[in-house]
XYZ file of C-alpha atoms in Angstrom:
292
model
C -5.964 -3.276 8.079
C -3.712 -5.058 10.871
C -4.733 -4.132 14.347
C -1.042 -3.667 15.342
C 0.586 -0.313 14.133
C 3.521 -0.957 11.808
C 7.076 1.112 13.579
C 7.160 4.874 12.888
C 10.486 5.585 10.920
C 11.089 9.371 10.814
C 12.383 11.071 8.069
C 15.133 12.922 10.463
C 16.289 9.972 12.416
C 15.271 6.459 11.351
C 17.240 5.159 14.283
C 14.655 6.225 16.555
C 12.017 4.207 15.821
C 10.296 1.578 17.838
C 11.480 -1.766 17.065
C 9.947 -3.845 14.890
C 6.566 -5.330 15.788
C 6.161 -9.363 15.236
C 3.971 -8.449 12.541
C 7.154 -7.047 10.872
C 8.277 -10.547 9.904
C 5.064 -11.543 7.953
C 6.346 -9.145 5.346
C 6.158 -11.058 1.668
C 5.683 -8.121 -0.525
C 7.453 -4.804 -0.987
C 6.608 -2.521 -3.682
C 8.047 1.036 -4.390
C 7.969 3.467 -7.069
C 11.102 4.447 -8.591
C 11.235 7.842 -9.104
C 11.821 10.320 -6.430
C 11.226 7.052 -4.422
C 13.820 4.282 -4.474
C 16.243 6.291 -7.274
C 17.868 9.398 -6.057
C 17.399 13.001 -7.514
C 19.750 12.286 -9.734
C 18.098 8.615 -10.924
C 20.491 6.606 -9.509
C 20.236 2.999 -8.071
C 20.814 3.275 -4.085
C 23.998 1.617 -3.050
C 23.319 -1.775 -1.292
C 20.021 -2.715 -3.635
C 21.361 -5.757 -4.853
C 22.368 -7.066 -1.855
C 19.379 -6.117 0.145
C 17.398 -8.093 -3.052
C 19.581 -11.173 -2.483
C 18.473 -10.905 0.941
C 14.754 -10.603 0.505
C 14.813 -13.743 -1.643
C 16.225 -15.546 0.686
C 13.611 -14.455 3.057
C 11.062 -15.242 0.354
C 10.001 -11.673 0.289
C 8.796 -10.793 -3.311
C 9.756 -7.326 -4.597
C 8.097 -5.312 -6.937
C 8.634 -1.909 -9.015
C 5.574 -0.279 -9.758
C 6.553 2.582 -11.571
C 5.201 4.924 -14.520
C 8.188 3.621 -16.674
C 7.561 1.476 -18.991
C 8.027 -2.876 -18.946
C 11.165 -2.849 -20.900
C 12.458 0.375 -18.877
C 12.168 -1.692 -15.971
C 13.301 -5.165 -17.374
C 16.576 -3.541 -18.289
C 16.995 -1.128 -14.976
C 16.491 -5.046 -13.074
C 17.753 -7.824 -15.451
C 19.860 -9.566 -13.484
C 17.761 -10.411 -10.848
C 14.450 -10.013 -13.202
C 13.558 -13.719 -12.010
C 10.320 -14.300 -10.174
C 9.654 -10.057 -9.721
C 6.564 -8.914 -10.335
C 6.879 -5.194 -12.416
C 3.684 -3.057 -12.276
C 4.562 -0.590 -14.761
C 2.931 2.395 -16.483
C 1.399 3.170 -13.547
C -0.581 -0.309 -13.063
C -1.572 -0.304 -16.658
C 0.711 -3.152 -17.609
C 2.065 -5.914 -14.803
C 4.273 -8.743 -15.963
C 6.012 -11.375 -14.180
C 8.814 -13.981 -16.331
C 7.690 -12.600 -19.613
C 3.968 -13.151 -18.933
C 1.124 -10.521 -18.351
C -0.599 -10.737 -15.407
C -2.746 -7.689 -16.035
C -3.424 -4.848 -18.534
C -5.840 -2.386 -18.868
C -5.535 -0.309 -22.149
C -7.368 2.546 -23.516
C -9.961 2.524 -26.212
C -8.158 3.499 -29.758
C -10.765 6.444 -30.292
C -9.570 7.678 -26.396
C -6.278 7.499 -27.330
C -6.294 9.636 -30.421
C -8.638 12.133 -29.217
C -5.645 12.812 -26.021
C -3.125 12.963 -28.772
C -5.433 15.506 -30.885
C -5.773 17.476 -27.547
C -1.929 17.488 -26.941
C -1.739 18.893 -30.803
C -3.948 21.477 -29.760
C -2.029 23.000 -26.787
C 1.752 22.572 -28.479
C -0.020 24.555 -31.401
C -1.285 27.155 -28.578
C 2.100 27.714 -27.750
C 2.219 25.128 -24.556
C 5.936 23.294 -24.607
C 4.189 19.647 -24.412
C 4.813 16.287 -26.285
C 2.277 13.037 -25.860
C 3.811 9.716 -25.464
C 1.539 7.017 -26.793
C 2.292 4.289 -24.688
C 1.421 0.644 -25.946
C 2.526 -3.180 -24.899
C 5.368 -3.367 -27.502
C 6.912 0.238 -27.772
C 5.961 4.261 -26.783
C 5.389 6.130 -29.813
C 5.698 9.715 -30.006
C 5.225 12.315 -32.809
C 7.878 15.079 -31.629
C 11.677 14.020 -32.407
C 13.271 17.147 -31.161
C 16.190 16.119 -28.350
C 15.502 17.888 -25.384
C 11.696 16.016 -25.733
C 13.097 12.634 -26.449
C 15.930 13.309 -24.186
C 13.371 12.835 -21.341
C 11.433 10.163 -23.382
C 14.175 8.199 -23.000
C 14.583 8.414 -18.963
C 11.458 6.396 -18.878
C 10.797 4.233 -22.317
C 13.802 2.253 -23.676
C 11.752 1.321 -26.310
C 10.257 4.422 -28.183
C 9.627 5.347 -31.837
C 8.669 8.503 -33.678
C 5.984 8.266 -36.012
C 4.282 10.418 -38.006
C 1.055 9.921 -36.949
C 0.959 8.227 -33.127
C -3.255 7.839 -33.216
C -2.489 5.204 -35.806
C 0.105 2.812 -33.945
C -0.573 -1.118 -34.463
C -0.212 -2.186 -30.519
C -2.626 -1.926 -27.571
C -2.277 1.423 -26.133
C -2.415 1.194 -22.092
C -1.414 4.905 -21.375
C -0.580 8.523 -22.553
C 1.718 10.603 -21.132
C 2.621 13.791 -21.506
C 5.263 15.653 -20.854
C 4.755 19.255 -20.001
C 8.645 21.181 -19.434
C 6.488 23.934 -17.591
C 4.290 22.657 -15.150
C 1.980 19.600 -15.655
C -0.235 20.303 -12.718
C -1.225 23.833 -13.359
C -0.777 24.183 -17.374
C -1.341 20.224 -19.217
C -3.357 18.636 -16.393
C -6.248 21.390 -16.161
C -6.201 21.612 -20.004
C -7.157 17.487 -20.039
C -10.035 18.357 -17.942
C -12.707 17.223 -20.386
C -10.678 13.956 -20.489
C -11.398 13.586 -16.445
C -15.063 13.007 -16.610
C -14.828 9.968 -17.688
C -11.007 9.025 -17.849
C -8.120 9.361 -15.043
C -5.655 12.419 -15.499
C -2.956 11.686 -12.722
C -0.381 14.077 -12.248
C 2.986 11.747 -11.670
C 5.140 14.233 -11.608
C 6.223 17.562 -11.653
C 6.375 17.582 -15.660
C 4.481 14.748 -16.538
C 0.032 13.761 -16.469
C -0.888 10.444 -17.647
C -4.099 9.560 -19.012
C -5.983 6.159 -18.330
C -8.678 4.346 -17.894
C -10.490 5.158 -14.518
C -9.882 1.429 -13.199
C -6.298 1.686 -13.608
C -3.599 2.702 -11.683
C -1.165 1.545 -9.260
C -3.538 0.417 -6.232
C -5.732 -1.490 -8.418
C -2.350 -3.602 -10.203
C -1.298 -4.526 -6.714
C -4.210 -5.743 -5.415
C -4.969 -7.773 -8.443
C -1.195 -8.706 -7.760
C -2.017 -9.481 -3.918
C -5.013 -11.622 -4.961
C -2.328 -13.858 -7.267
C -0.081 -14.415 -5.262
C -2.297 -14.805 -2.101
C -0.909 -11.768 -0.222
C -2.430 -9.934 2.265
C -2.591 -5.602 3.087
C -0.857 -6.640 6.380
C 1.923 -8.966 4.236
C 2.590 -5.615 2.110
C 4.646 -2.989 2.070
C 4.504 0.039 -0.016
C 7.052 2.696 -0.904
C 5.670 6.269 -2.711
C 6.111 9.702 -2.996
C 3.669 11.447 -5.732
C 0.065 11.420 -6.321
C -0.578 8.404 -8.567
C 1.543 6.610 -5.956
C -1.434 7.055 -3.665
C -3.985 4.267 -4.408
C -0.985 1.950 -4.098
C -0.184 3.510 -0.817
C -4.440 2.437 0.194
C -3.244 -1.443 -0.445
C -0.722 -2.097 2.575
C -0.833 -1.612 6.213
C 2.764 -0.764 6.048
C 2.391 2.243 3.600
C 5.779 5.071 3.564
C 6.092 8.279 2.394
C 9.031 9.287 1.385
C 10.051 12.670 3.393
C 9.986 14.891 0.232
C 7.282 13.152 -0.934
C 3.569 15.328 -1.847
C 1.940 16.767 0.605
C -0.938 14.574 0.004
C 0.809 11.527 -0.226
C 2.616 12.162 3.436
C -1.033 13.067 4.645
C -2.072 8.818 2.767
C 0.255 6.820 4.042
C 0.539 5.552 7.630
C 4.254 6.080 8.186
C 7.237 8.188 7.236
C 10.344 7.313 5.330
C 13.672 9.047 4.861
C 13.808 10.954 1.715
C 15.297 9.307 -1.365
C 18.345 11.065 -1.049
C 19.109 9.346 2.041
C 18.267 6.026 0.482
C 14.987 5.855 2.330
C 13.164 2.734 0.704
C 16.639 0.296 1.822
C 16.923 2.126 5.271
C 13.707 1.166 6.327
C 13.025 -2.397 4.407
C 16.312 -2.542 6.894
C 14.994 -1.374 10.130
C 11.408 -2.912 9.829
C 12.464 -6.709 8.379
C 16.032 -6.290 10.778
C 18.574 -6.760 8.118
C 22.048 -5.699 8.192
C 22.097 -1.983 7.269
């Protein structure tokens, strides 16, 4: 960690915060998750993204989603400036930069069915929960009722339902599941069994994803840092929910967003605006001095 303490934005008044430090400008990497992070509550793009993109790549600053959506979600959401960003996506399961994976991390086939099995088991006990096998190519899910698929599609552009998703030709880096009650107290304590030797993250208030313990976001960006030859004290980091946090561990200049978890605003070292107020741009503009 940098000796030098990064500026303290707070989540009431940004504009009260200590200048930026010299260290400020030895920013090359910012990363932030996307949901209830850079998007608003209702998913929408903050105004002045693109602009404040142009501007980091003019600075040379490298910025990087690093979301639980998958690739193509986030190759769409960013084409037009898709060039030279790094995307850690489904949860640091999968990063790709141009067209080309960096990293990946999938689950063993046998793991993968046995979740899916599982997931059978508590829709049959009456729990309101769908699995989304998530692989390289495509997610693949078994129910095809609309209000299910309805959020499938928030996060996977490209999905298909199969009959059976424990037999899917593609390496599988992730299930998630999407519980419309609550994931954290009804699907995540049911994938318990799962825990011992697998991660079950919560990511978000209706959704647990199960991976392999050496994934997750943290672990892509360092692996990410070590390519590109970036430092913790070169990074920043945007997050708000609990498989945000190991990212949050690999940069000096780590944000919570004001509505963020509980835990998460305990992680990081500093305090962003919420997402409503366009947080993530507000302080990428007050720590690197851009033009708000």
């Amino acid at each position: 960690m940098s000796s030098a303490p990064a500026p303290v934005l707070t989540a009431t008044d940004p504009s009260t915060a200590t200048d930026p430090s010299t260290g400020s400008a030895g920013i090359r990497l910012i990363v932030t998750d996307m949901d209830g992070t850079l998007l608003d509550d209702a998913k929408r793009i903050p105004p002045g993204l693109w602009d404040t993109l142009a501007e980091l790549r003019r600075r040379g600053v490298l910025f990087s989603p690093a979301s639980g959506r998958q690739y193509a979600t986030l190759a769409r959401e960013f084409a037009d400036v898709a060039e030279g960003m790094a995307f850690i996506a489904e949860n640091g399961t999968y990063v790709v930069r141009d067209g080309a994976e960096l990293s990946s991390d999938p689950l063993e086939p046998a793991v993968a069915a046995a979740v899916v099995r599982a997931v059978r088991r508590l829709a049959a006990g009456g729990v309101d929960v769908g699995a989304v096998v998530c692989g390289k190519r495509s997610a693949y899910v078994e129910r095809g009722d609309e209000a299910f698929l309805a959020e499938v599609r928030r996060y996977y552009v490209e999905h298909r339902v199969v009959e059976d998703a424990t037999a899917v030709d593609d390496d599988v880096i992730k299930i998630a599941l999407f519980d419309f009650g609550s994931a954290e107290r009804t699907t995540a304590p049911a994938l318990a069994p799962f825990a011992a030797t697998h991660q079950v993250v919560v990511s978000g208030e209706h959704w647990v994803d199960v991976m392999n313990r050496t994934a997750n976001k943290g672990a892509a960006l360092r692996r990410l840092q070590d390519e590109l030859g970036i430092t913790p004290a070169q990074t920043m980091v945007f997050g708000d929910y609990l498989n945000d946090l190991k990212m949050l561990d690999a940069a000096d200049w780590s944000f919570a967003m004001a509505n963020a978890h509980p835990d998460v605003v305990a992680r990081a070292r500093h305090l962003a605006p919420s997402n409503n107020d366009n947080g993530v741009l507000r302080t990428i503009a007050r720590v690197l001095g851009l033009e708000a």
